[in-house]
Short mmCIF file of C-alpha atoms in Angstrom, two decimals:
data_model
loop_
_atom_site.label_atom_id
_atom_site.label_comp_id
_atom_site.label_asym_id
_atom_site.label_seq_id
_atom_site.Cartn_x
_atom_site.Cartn_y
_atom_site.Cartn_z
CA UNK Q 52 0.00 0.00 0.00
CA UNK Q 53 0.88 3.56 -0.07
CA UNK Q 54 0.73 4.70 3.55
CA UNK Q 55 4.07 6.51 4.06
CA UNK Q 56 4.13 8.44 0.70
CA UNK Q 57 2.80 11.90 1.27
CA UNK Q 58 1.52 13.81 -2.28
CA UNK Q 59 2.36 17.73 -2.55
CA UNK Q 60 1.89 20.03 -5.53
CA UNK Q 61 4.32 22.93 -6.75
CA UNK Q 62 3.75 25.58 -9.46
CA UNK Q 63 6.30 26.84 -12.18
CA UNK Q 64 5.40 30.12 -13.45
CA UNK Q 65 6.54 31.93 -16.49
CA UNK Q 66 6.62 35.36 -17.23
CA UNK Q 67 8.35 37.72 -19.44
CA UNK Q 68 9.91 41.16 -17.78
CA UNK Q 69 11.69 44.10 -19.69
CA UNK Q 70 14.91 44.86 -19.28
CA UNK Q 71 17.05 48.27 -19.60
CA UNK Q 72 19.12 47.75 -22.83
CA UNK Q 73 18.62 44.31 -22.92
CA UNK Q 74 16.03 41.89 -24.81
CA UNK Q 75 12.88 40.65 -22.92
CA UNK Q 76 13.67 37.88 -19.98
CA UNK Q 77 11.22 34.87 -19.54
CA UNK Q 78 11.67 34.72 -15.79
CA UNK Q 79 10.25 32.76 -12.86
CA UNK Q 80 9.37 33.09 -9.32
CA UNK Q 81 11.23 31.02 -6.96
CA UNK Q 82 10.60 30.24 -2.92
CA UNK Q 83 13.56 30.47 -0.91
CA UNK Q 84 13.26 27.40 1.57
CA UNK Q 85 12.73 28.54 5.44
CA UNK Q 86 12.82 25.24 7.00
CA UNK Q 87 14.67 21.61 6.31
CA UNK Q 88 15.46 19.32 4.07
CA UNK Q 89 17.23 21.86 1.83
CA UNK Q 90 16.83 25.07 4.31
CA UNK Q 91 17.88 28.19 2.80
CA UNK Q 92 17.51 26.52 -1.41
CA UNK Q 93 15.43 27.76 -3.89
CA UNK Q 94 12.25 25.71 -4.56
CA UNK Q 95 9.36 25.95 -6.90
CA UNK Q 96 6.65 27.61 -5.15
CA UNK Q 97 4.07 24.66 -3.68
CA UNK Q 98 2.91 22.85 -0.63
CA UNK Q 99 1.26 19.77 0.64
CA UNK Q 100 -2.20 18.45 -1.10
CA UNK Q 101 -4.62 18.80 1.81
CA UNK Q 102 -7.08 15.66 2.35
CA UNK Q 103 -10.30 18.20 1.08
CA UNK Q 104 -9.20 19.74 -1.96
CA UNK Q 105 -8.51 18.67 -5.25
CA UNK Q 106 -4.84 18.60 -7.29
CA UNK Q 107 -5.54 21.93 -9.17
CA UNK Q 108 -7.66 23.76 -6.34
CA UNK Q 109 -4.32 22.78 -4.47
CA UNK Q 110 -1.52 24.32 -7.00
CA UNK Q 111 -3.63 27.65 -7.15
CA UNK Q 112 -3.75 28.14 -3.18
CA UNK Q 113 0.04 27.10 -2.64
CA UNK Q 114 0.85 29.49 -5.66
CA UNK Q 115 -0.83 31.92 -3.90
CA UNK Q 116 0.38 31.40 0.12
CA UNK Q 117 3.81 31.37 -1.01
CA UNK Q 118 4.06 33.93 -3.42
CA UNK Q 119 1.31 36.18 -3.64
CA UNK Q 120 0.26 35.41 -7.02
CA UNK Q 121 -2.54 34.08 -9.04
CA UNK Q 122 -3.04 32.26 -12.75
CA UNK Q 123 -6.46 32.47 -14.68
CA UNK Q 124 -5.79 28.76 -15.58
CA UNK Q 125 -2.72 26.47 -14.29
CA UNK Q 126 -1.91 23.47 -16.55
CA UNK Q 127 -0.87 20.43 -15.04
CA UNK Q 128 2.12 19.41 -16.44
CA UNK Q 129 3.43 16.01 -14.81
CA UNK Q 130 3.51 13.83 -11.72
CA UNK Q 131 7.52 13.50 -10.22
CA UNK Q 132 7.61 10.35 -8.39
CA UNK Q 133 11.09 9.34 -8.10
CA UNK Q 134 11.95 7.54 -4.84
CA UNK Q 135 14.74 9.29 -4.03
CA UNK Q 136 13.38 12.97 -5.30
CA UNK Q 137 13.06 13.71 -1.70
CA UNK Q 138 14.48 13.00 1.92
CA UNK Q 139 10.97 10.92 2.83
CA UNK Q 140 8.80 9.78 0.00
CA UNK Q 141 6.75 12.81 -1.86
CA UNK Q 142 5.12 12.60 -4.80
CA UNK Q 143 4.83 15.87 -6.63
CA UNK Q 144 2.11 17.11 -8.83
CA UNK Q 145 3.98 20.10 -10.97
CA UNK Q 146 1.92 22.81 -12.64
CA UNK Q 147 2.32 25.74 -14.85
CA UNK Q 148 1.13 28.65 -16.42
CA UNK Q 149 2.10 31.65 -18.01
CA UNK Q 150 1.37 35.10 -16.17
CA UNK Q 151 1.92 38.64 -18.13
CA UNK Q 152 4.08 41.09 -16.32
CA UNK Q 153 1.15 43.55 -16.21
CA UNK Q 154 -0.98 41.07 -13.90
CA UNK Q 155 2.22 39.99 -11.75
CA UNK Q 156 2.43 43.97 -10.90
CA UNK Q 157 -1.10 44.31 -10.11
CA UNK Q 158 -1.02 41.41 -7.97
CA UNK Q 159 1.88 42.34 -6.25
CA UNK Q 160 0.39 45.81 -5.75
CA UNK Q 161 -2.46 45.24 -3.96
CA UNK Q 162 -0.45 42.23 -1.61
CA UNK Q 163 3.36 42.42 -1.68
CA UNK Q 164 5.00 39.04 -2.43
CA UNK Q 165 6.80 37.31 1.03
CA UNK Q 166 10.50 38.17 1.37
CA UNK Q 167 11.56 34.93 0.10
CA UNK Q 168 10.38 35.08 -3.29
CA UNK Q 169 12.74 36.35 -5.83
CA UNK Q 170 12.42 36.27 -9.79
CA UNK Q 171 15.20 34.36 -11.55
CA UNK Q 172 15.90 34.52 -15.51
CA UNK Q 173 15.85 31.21 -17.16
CA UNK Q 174 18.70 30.53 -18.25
CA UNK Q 175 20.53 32.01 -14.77
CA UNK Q 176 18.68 30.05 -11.84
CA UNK Q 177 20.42 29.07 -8.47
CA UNK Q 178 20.74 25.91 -7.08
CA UNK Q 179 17.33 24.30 -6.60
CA UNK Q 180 15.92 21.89 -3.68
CA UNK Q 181 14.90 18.45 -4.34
CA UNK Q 182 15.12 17.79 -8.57
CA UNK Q 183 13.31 21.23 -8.95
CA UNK Q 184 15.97 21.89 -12.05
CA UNK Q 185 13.98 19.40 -13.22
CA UNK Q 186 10.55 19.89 -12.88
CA UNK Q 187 11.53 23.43 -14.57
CA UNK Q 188 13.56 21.94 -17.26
CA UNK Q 189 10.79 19.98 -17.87
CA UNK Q 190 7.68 23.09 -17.84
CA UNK Q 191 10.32 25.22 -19.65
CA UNK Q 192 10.39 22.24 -22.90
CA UNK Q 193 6.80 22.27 -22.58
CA UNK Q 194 6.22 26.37 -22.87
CA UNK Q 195 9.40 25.78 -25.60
CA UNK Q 196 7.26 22.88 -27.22
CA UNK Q 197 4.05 24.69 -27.63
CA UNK Q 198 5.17 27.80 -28.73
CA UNK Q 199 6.15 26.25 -32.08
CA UNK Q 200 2.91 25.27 -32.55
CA UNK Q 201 0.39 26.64 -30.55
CA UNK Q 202 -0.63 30.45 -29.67
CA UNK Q 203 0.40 29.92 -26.24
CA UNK Q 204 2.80 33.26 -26.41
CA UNK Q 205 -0.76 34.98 -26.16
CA UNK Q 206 -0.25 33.95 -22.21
CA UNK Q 207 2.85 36.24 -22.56
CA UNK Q 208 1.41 39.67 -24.63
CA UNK Q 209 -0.97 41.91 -23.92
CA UNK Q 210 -4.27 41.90 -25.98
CA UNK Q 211 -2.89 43.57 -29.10
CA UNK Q 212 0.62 43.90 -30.23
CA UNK Q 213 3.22 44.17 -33.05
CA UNK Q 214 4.56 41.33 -35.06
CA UNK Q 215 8.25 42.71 -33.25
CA UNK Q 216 6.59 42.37 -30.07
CA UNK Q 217 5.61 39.24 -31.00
CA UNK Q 218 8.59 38.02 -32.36
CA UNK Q 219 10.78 39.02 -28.89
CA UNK Q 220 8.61 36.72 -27.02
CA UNK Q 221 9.20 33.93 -29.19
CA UNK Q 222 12.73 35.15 -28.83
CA UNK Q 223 12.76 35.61 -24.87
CA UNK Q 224 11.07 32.27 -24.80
CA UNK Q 225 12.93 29.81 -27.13
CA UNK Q 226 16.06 31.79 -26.25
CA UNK Q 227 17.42 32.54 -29.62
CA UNK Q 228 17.21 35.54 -32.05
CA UNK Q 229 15.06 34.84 -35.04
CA UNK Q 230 14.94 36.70 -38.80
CA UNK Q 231 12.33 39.68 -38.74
CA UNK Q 232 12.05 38.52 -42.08
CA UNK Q 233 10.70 34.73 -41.81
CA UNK Q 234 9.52 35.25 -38.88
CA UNK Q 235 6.83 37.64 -40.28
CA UNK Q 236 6.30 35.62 -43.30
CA UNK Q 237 5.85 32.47 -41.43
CA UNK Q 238 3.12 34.07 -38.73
CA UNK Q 239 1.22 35.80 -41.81
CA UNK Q 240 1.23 32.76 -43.29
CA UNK Q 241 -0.54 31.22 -40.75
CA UNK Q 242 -4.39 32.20 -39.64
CA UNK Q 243 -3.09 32.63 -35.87
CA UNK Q 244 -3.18 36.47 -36.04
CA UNK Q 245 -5.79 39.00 -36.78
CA UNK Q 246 -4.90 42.41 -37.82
CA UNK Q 247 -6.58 45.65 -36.16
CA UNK Q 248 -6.71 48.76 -37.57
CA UNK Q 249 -4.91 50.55 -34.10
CA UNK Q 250 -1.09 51.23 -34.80
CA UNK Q 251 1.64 51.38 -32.60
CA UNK Q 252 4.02 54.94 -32.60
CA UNK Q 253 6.87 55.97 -31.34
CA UNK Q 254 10.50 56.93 -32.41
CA UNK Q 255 10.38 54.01 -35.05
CA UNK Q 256 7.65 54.52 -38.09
CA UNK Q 257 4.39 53.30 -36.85
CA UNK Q 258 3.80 48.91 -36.87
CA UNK Q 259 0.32 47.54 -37.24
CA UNK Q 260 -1.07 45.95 -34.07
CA UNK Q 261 -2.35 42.31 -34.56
CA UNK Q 262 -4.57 40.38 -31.98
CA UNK Q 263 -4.64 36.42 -31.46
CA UNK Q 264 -7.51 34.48 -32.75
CA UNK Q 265 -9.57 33.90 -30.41
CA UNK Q 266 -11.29 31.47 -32.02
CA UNK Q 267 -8.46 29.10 -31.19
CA UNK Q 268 -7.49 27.16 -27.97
CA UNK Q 269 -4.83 28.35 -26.10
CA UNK Q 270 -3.35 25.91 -24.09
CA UNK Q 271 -4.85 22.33 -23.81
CA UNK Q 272 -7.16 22.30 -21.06
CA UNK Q 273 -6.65 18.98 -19.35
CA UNK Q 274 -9.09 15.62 -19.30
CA UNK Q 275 -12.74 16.42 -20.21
CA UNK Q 276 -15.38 17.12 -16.47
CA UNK S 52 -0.33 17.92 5.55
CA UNK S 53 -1.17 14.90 3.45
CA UNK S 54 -0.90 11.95 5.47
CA UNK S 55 -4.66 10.24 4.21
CA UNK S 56 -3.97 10.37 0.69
CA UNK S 57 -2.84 7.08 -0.80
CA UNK S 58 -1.34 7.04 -4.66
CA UNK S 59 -2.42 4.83 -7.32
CA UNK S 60 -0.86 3.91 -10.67
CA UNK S 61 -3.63 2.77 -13.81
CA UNK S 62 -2.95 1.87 -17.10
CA UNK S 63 -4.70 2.28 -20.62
CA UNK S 64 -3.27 0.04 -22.99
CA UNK S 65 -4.78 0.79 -26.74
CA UNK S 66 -4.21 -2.49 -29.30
CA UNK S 67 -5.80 -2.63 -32.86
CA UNK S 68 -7.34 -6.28 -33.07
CA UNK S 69 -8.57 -7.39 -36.20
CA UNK S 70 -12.39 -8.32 -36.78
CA UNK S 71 -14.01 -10.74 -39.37
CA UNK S 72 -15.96 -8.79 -41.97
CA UNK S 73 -15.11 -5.50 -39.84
CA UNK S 74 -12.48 -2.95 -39.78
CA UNK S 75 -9.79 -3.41 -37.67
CA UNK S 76 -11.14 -2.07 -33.80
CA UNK S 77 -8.82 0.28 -31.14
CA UNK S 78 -9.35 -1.98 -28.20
CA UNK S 79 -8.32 -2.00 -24.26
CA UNK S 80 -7.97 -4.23 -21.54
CA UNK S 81 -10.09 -3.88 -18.74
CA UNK S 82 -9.84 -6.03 -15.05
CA UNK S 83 -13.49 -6.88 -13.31
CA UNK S 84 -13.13 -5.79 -9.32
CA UNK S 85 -12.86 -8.69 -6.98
CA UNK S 86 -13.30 -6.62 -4.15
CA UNK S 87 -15.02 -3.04 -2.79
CA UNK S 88 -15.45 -0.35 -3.51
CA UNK S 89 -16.88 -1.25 -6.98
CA UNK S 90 -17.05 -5.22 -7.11
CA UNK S 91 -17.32 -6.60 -10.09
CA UNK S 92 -17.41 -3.34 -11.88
CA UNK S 93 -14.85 -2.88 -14.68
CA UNK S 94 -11.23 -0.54 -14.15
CA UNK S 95 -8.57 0.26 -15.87
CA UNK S 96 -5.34 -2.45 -14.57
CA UNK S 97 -3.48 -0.45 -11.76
CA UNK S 98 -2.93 -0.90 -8.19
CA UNK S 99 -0.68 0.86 -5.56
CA UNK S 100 2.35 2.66 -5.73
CA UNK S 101 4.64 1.13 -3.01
CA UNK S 102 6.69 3.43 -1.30
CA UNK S 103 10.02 2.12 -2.52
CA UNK S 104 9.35 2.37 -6.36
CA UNK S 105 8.51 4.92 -8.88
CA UNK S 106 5.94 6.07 -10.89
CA UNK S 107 6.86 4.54 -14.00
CA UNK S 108 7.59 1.36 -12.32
CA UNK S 109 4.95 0.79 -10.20
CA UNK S 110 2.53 1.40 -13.79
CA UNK S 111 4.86 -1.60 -15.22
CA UNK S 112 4.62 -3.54 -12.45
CA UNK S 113 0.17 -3.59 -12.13
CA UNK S 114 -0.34 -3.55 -15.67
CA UNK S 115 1.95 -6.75 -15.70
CA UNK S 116 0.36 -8.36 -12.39
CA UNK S 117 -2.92 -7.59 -13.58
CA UNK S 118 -3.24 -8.42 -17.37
CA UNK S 119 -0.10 -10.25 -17.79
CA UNK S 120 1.10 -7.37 -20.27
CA UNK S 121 4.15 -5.18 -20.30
CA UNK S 122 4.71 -2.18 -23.02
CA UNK S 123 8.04 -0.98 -23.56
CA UNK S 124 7.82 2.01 -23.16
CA UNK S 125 4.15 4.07 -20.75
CA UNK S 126 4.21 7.58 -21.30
CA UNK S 127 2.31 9.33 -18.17
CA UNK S 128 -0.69 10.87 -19.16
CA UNK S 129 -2.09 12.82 -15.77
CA UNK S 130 -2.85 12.82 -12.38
CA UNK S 131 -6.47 12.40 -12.04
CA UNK S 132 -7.07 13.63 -7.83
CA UNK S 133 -10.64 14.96 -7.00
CA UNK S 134 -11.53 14.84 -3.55
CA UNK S 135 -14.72 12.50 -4.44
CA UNK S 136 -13.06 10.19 -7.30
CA UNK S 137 -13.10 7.54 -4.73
CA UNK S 138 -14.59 7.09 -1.08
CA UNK S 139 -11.36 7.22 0.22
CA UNK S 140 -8.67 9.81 -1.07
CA UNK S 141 -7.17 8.46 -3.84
CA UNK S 142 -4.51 10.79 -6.21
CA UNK S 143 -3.91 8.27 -9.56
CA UNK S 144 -1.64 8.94 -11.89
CA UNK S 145 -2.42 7.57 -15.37
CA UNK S 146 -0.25 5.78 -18.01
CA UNK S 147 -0.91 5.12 -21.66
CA UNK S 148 0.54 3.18 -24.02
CA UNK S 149 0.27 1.04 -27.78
CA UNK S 150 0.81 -2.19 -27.74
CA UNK S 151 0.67 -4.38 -31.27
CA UNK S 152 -1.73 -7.10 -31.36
CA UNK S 153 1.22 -9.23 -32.60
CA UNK S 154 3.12 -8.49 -29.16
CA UNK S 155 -0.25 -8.90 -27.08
CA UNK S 156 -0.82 -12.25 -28.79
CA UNK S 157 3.41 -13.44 -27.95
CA UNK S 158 2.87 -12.23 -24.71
CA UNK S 159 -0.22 -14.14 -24.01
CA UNK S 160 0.63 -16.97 -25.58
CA UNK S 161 3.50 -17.21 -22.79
CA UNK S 162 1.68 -16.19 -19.80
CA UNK S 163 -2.41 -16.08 -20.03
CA UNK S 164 -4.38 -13.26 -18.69
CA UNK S 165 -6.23 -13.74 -15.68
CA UNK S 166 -9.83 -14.74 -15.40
CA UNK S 167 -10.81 -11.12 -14.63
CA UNK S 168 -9.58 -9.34 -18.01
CA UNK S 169 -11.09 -8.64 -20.92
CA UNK S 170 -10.85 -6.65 -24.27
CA UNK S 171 -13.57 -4.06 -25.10
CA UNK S 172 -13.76 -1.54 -28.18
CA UNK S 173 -12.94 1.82 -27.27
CA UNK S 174 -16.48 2.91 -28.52
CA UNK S 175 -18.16 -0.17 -26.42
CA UNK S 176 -17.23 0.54 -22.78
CA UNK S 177 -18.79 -1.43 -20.14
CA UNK S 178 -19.68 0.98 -16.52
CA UNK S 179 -16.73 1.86 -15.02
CA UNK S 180 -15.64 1.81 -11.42
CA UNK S 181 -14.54 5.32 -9.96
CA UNK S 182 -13.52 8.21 -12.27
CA UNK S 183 -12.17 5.44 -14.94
CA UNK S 184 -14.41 6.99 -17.52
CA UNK S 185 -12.79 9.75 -17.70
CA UNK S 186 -9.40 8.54 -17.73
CA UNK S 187 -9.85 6.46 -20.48
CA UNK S 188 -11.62 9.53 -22.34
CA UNK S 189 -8.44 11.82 -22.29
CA UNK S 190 -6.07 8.46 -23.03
CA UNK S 191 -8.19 8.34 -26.03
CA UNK S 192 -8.06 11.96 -26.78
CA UNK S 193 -4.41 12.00 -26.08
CA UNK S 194 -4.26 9.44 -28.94
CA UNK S 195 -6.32 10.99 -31.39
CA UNK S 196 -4.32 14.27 -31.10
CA UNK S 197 -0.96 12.48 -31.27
CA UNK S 198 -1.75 10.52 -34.36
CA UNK S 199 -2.63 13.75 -36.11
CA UNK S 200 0.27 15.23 -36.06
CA UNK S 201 3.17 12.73 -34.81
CA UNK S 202 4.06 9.33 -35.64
CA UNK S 203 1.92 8.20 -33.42
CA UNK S 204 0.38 5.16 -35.63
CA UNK S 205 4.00 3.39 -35.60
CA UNK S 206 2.94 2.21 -32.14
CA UNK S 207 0.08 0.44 -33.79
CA UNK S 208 1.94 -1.51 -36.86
CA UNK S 209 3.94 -3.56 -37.74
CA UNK S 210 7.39 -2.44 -39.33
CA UNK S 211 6.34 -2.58 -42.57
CA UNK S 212 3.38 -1.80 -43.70
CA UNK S 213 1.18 -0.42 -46.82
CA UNK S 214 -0.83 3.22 -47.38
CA UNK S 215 -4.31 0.98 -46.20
CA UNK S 216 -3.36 -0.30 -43.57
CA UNK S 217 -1.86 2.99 -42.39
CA UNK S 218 -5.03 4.16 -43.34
CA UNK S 219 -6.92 1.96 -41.31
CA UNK S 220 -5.20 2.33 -38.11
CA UNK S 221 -6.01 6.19 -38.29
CA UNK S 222 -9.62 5.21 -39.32
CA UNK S 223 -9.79 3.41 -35.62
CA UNK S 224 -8.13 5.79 -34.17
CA UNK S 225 -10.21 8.41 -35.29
CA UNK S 226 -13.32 6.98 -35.35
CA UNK S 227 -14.09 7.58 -39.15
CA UNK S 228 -13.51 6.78 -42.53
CA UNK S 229 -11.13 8.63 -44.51
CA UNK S 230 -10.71 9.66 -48.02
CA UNK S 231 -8.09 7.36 -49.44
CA UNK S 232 -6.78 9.60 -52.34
CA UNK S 233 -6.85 12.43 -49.82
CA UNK S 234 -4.64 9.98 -46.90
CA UNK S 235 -2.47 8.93 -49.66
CA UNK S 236 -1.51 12.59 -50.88
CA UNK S 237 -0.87 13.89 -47.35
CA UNK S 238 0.83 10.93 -46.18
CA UNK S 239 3.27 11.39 -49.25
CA UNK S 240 3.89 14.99 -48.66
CA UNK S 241 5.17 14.54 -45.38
CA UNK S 242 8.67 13.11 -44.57
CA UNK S 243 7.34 10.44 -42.34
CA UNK S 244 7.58 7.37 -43.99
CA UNK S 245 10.27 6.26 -46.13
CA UNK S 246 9.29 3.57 -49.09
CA UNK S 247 10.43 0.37 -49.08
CA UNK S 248 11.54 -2.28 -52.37
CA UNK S 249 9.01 -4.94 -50.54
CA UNK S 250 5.00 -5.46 -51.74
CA UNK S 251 2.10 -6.74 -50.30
CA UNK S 252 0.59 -8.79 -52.96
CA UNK S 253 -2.54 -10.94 -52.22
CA UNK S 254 -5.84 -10.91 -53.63
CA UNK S 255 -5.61 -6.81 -54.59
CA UNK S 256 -2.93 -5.47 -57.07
CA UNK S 257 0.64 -5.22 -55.47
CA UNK S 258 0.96 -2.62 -52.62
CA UNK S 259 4.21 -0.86 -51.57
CA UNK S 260 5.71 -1.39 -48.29
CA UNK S 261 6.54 1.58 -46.43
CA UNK S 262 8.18 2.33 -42.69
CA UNK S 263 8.50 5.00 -40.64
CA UNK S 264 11.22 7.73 -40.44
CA UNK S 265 13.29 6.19 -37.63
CA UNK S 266 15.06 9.77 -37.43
CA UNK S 267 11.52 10.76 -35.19
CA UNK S 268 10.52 10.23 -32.01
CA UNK S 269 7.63 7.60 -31.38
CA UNK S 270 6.04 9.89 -28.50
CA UNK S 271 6.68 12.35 -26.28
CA UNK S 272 9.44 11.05 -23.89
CA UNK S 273 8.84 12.93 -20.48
CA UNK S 274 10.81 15.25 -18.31
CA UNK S 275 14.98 15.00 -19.00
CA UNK S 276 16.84 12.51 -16.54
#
C-alpha cells in the first residue's frame, strides 16, 4: 500500500519582464526554503495536497500562500515520483502557467510578495531543492514545445501587439534571435493572427497591431469534467 | 499535511485487433473488481504505488500483475485527484501506451491473462468503477491528437506496412472513414515514412511497403533525466 508516501503540488510560473538595454527575460518566481530538508535553497513555489481539496484547487492556493500570485488557468504538467526525489517519500504534482508582467504587478500591488520570493531569468537560476531543475527543465520544454505550434505566447502579450513584439517573445522564450524577415512571413502565413486597424508609434515609423484568434485554444485544457 | 492520501498507478493500454468482416477495432484491456469499492465493476489495470518504487515502475509492475502485459515504453498521461473520485482519497496517476496485437498475442501466448480481463472496443465501454471513464476519455483523446500530427500510428503496426493499412489504423483511431486519395496525398507529402523495395501482394494489385522515419521520435518522452 501507499501509507508513508505523502503527495504535494508545486507551481512553475513563467513570465516575461523588460529589461534596460537588454532583450525581454522569460523569468520565474522562486521560494527560498525557510525550513529543512534543503533550508535556505530555492524551490518551486508549492505545498502539501490537503485531504479536502482537489490537485488543481491545491496548485492555485500554494501558488498563492507562497508567493502572492494568481493564474487564470494552471496546466498540469506532470507527476515526479522518483523515490529518491526527496528525503521521505513525496510525490509531486507540478503545474504551470504563463502570467503577463502587467498582472504579476497588479497582484503584487495590492499584496506584496513574502521576502523569500525572488524572480530568476531562465537561463541564470540558483541551485534548486529536491530535482526542482527538473521539474523546470521539464515546464520550460513544454512552454518551448508549444510555442512552435500553438498560440500559447498569447499567455505572454498583452491583448494587441506588433509582429516585433511578438517576435521578442518567441525570442525571450525559445532563447534565440530569429529573422524579422521569416519570422513575419511564417506568422502571416498562418491564420493565428488578426490584424486591427490601431497602430503602434513611437521613435520608429508606426507597426500595425495584430490580436490572437480567439477562435483558437490556447493551451490544452486537461481531461474532459 | 497529506498523510490520508494514498497514490495509485492505472494503465490504458490501446491495441488494434482485427475483426471478421469488420475494420480493424482500437481496443483495451479492462480487469473486473474482486473486491469493494466497486465489485465486479470494470477498471482500468493499476494498483498501488509502493513506497520504494517509482511512478513509472509501479505502472509496469500492475499492468503486468494484472493483465499479464508489459509495453516498452508508458508515457504518463495525468494525475487524475478529485476529492470524491473515490470514497477514500485516492490521487492516480495515469499511463498510456500502444501495444501491437502481434506483441499482445506473444505475450499471451506465454503467460495467459487472468480470469478477470477482458478486451472491449474503445467505442463499447462497459460501466466503469470510480472516475475510470474519464481517464480512459483523455487516453483516447491523447491518442487521437498524437496521431494527427506525430508518428503516433508506428505504435500500432507492424514495421512494414502499406498506405491501407496505415489508413486503417487512423480510421480506428479516429473513429471515421477517410478519403483514401486524400490519406495517400498527405501521407506522401510529409517526410514520415520512407518507401520500401518490398509489396504486399494478395488478392488486390501489389501494394508498396513503407516504414516510418526512424530519425523521429515515437512519442513524447517525459521530463529529461
Amino acid at each position: 500500500m501507499s501509507e508513508g508516501i505523502r503527495v504535494a503540488v508545486s507551481t512553475v510560473i513563467f513570465s516575461l519582464r523588460s529589461r534596460p538595454d537588454a532583450p525581454d527575460a522569460l523569468m520565474l518566481p522562486l521560494v527560498r526554503r525557510t525550513r529543512g530538508p534543503f533550508l535556505n535553497h530555492w524551490a518551486v513555489p508549492g505545498g502539501w495536497l490537503r485531504e479536502d481539496e482537489g490537485l488543481d484547487d491545491a496548485a492555485a492556493r500554494t501558488l498563492d500562500e507562497t508567493t502572492g500570485l494568481s493564474a487564470s488557468y494552471l496546466e498540469q504538467l506532470y507527476a515526479f515520483g522518483e523515490v529518491d526525489r526527496s528525503p521521505t517519500r513525496v510525490v509531486s504534482i507540478a503545474y504551470w502557467a504563463l502570467l503577463r508582467q502587467d498582472l504579476v504587478d497588479a497582484q503584487l500591488s495590492t499584496r506584496p510578495a513574502p521576502e523569500n520570493v525572488a524572480w530568476f531569468d531562465v537561463d541564470d537560476l540558483p541551485t534548486l531543492a529536491f530535482d526542482h531543475d527538473r521539474i523546470i527543465a521539464y515546464a520550460l520544454w513544454r512552454l518551448r514545445n508549444k510555442v512552435a505550434y500553438s498560440r500559447i505566447a498569447a499567455g505572454l502579450l498583452p491583448d494587441e501587439f506588433t509582429l516585433s513584439e511578438l517576435r521578442e517573445v518567441y525570442e525571450a522564450v525559445l532563447g534565440r534571435r530569429l529573422d524579422p524577415s521569416n519570422f513575419r512571413r511564417l506568422i502571416e502565413g498562418s491564420e493565428a493572427l488578426v490584424p486591427t486597424e490601431s497602430f503602434r508609434t513611437g521613435k520608429h515609423r508606426p507597426a500595425r497591431l495584430f490580436r490572437y484568434n480567439a477562435e483558437v485554444a490556447l493551451a490544452e485544457t486537461g481531461p474532459p469534467t
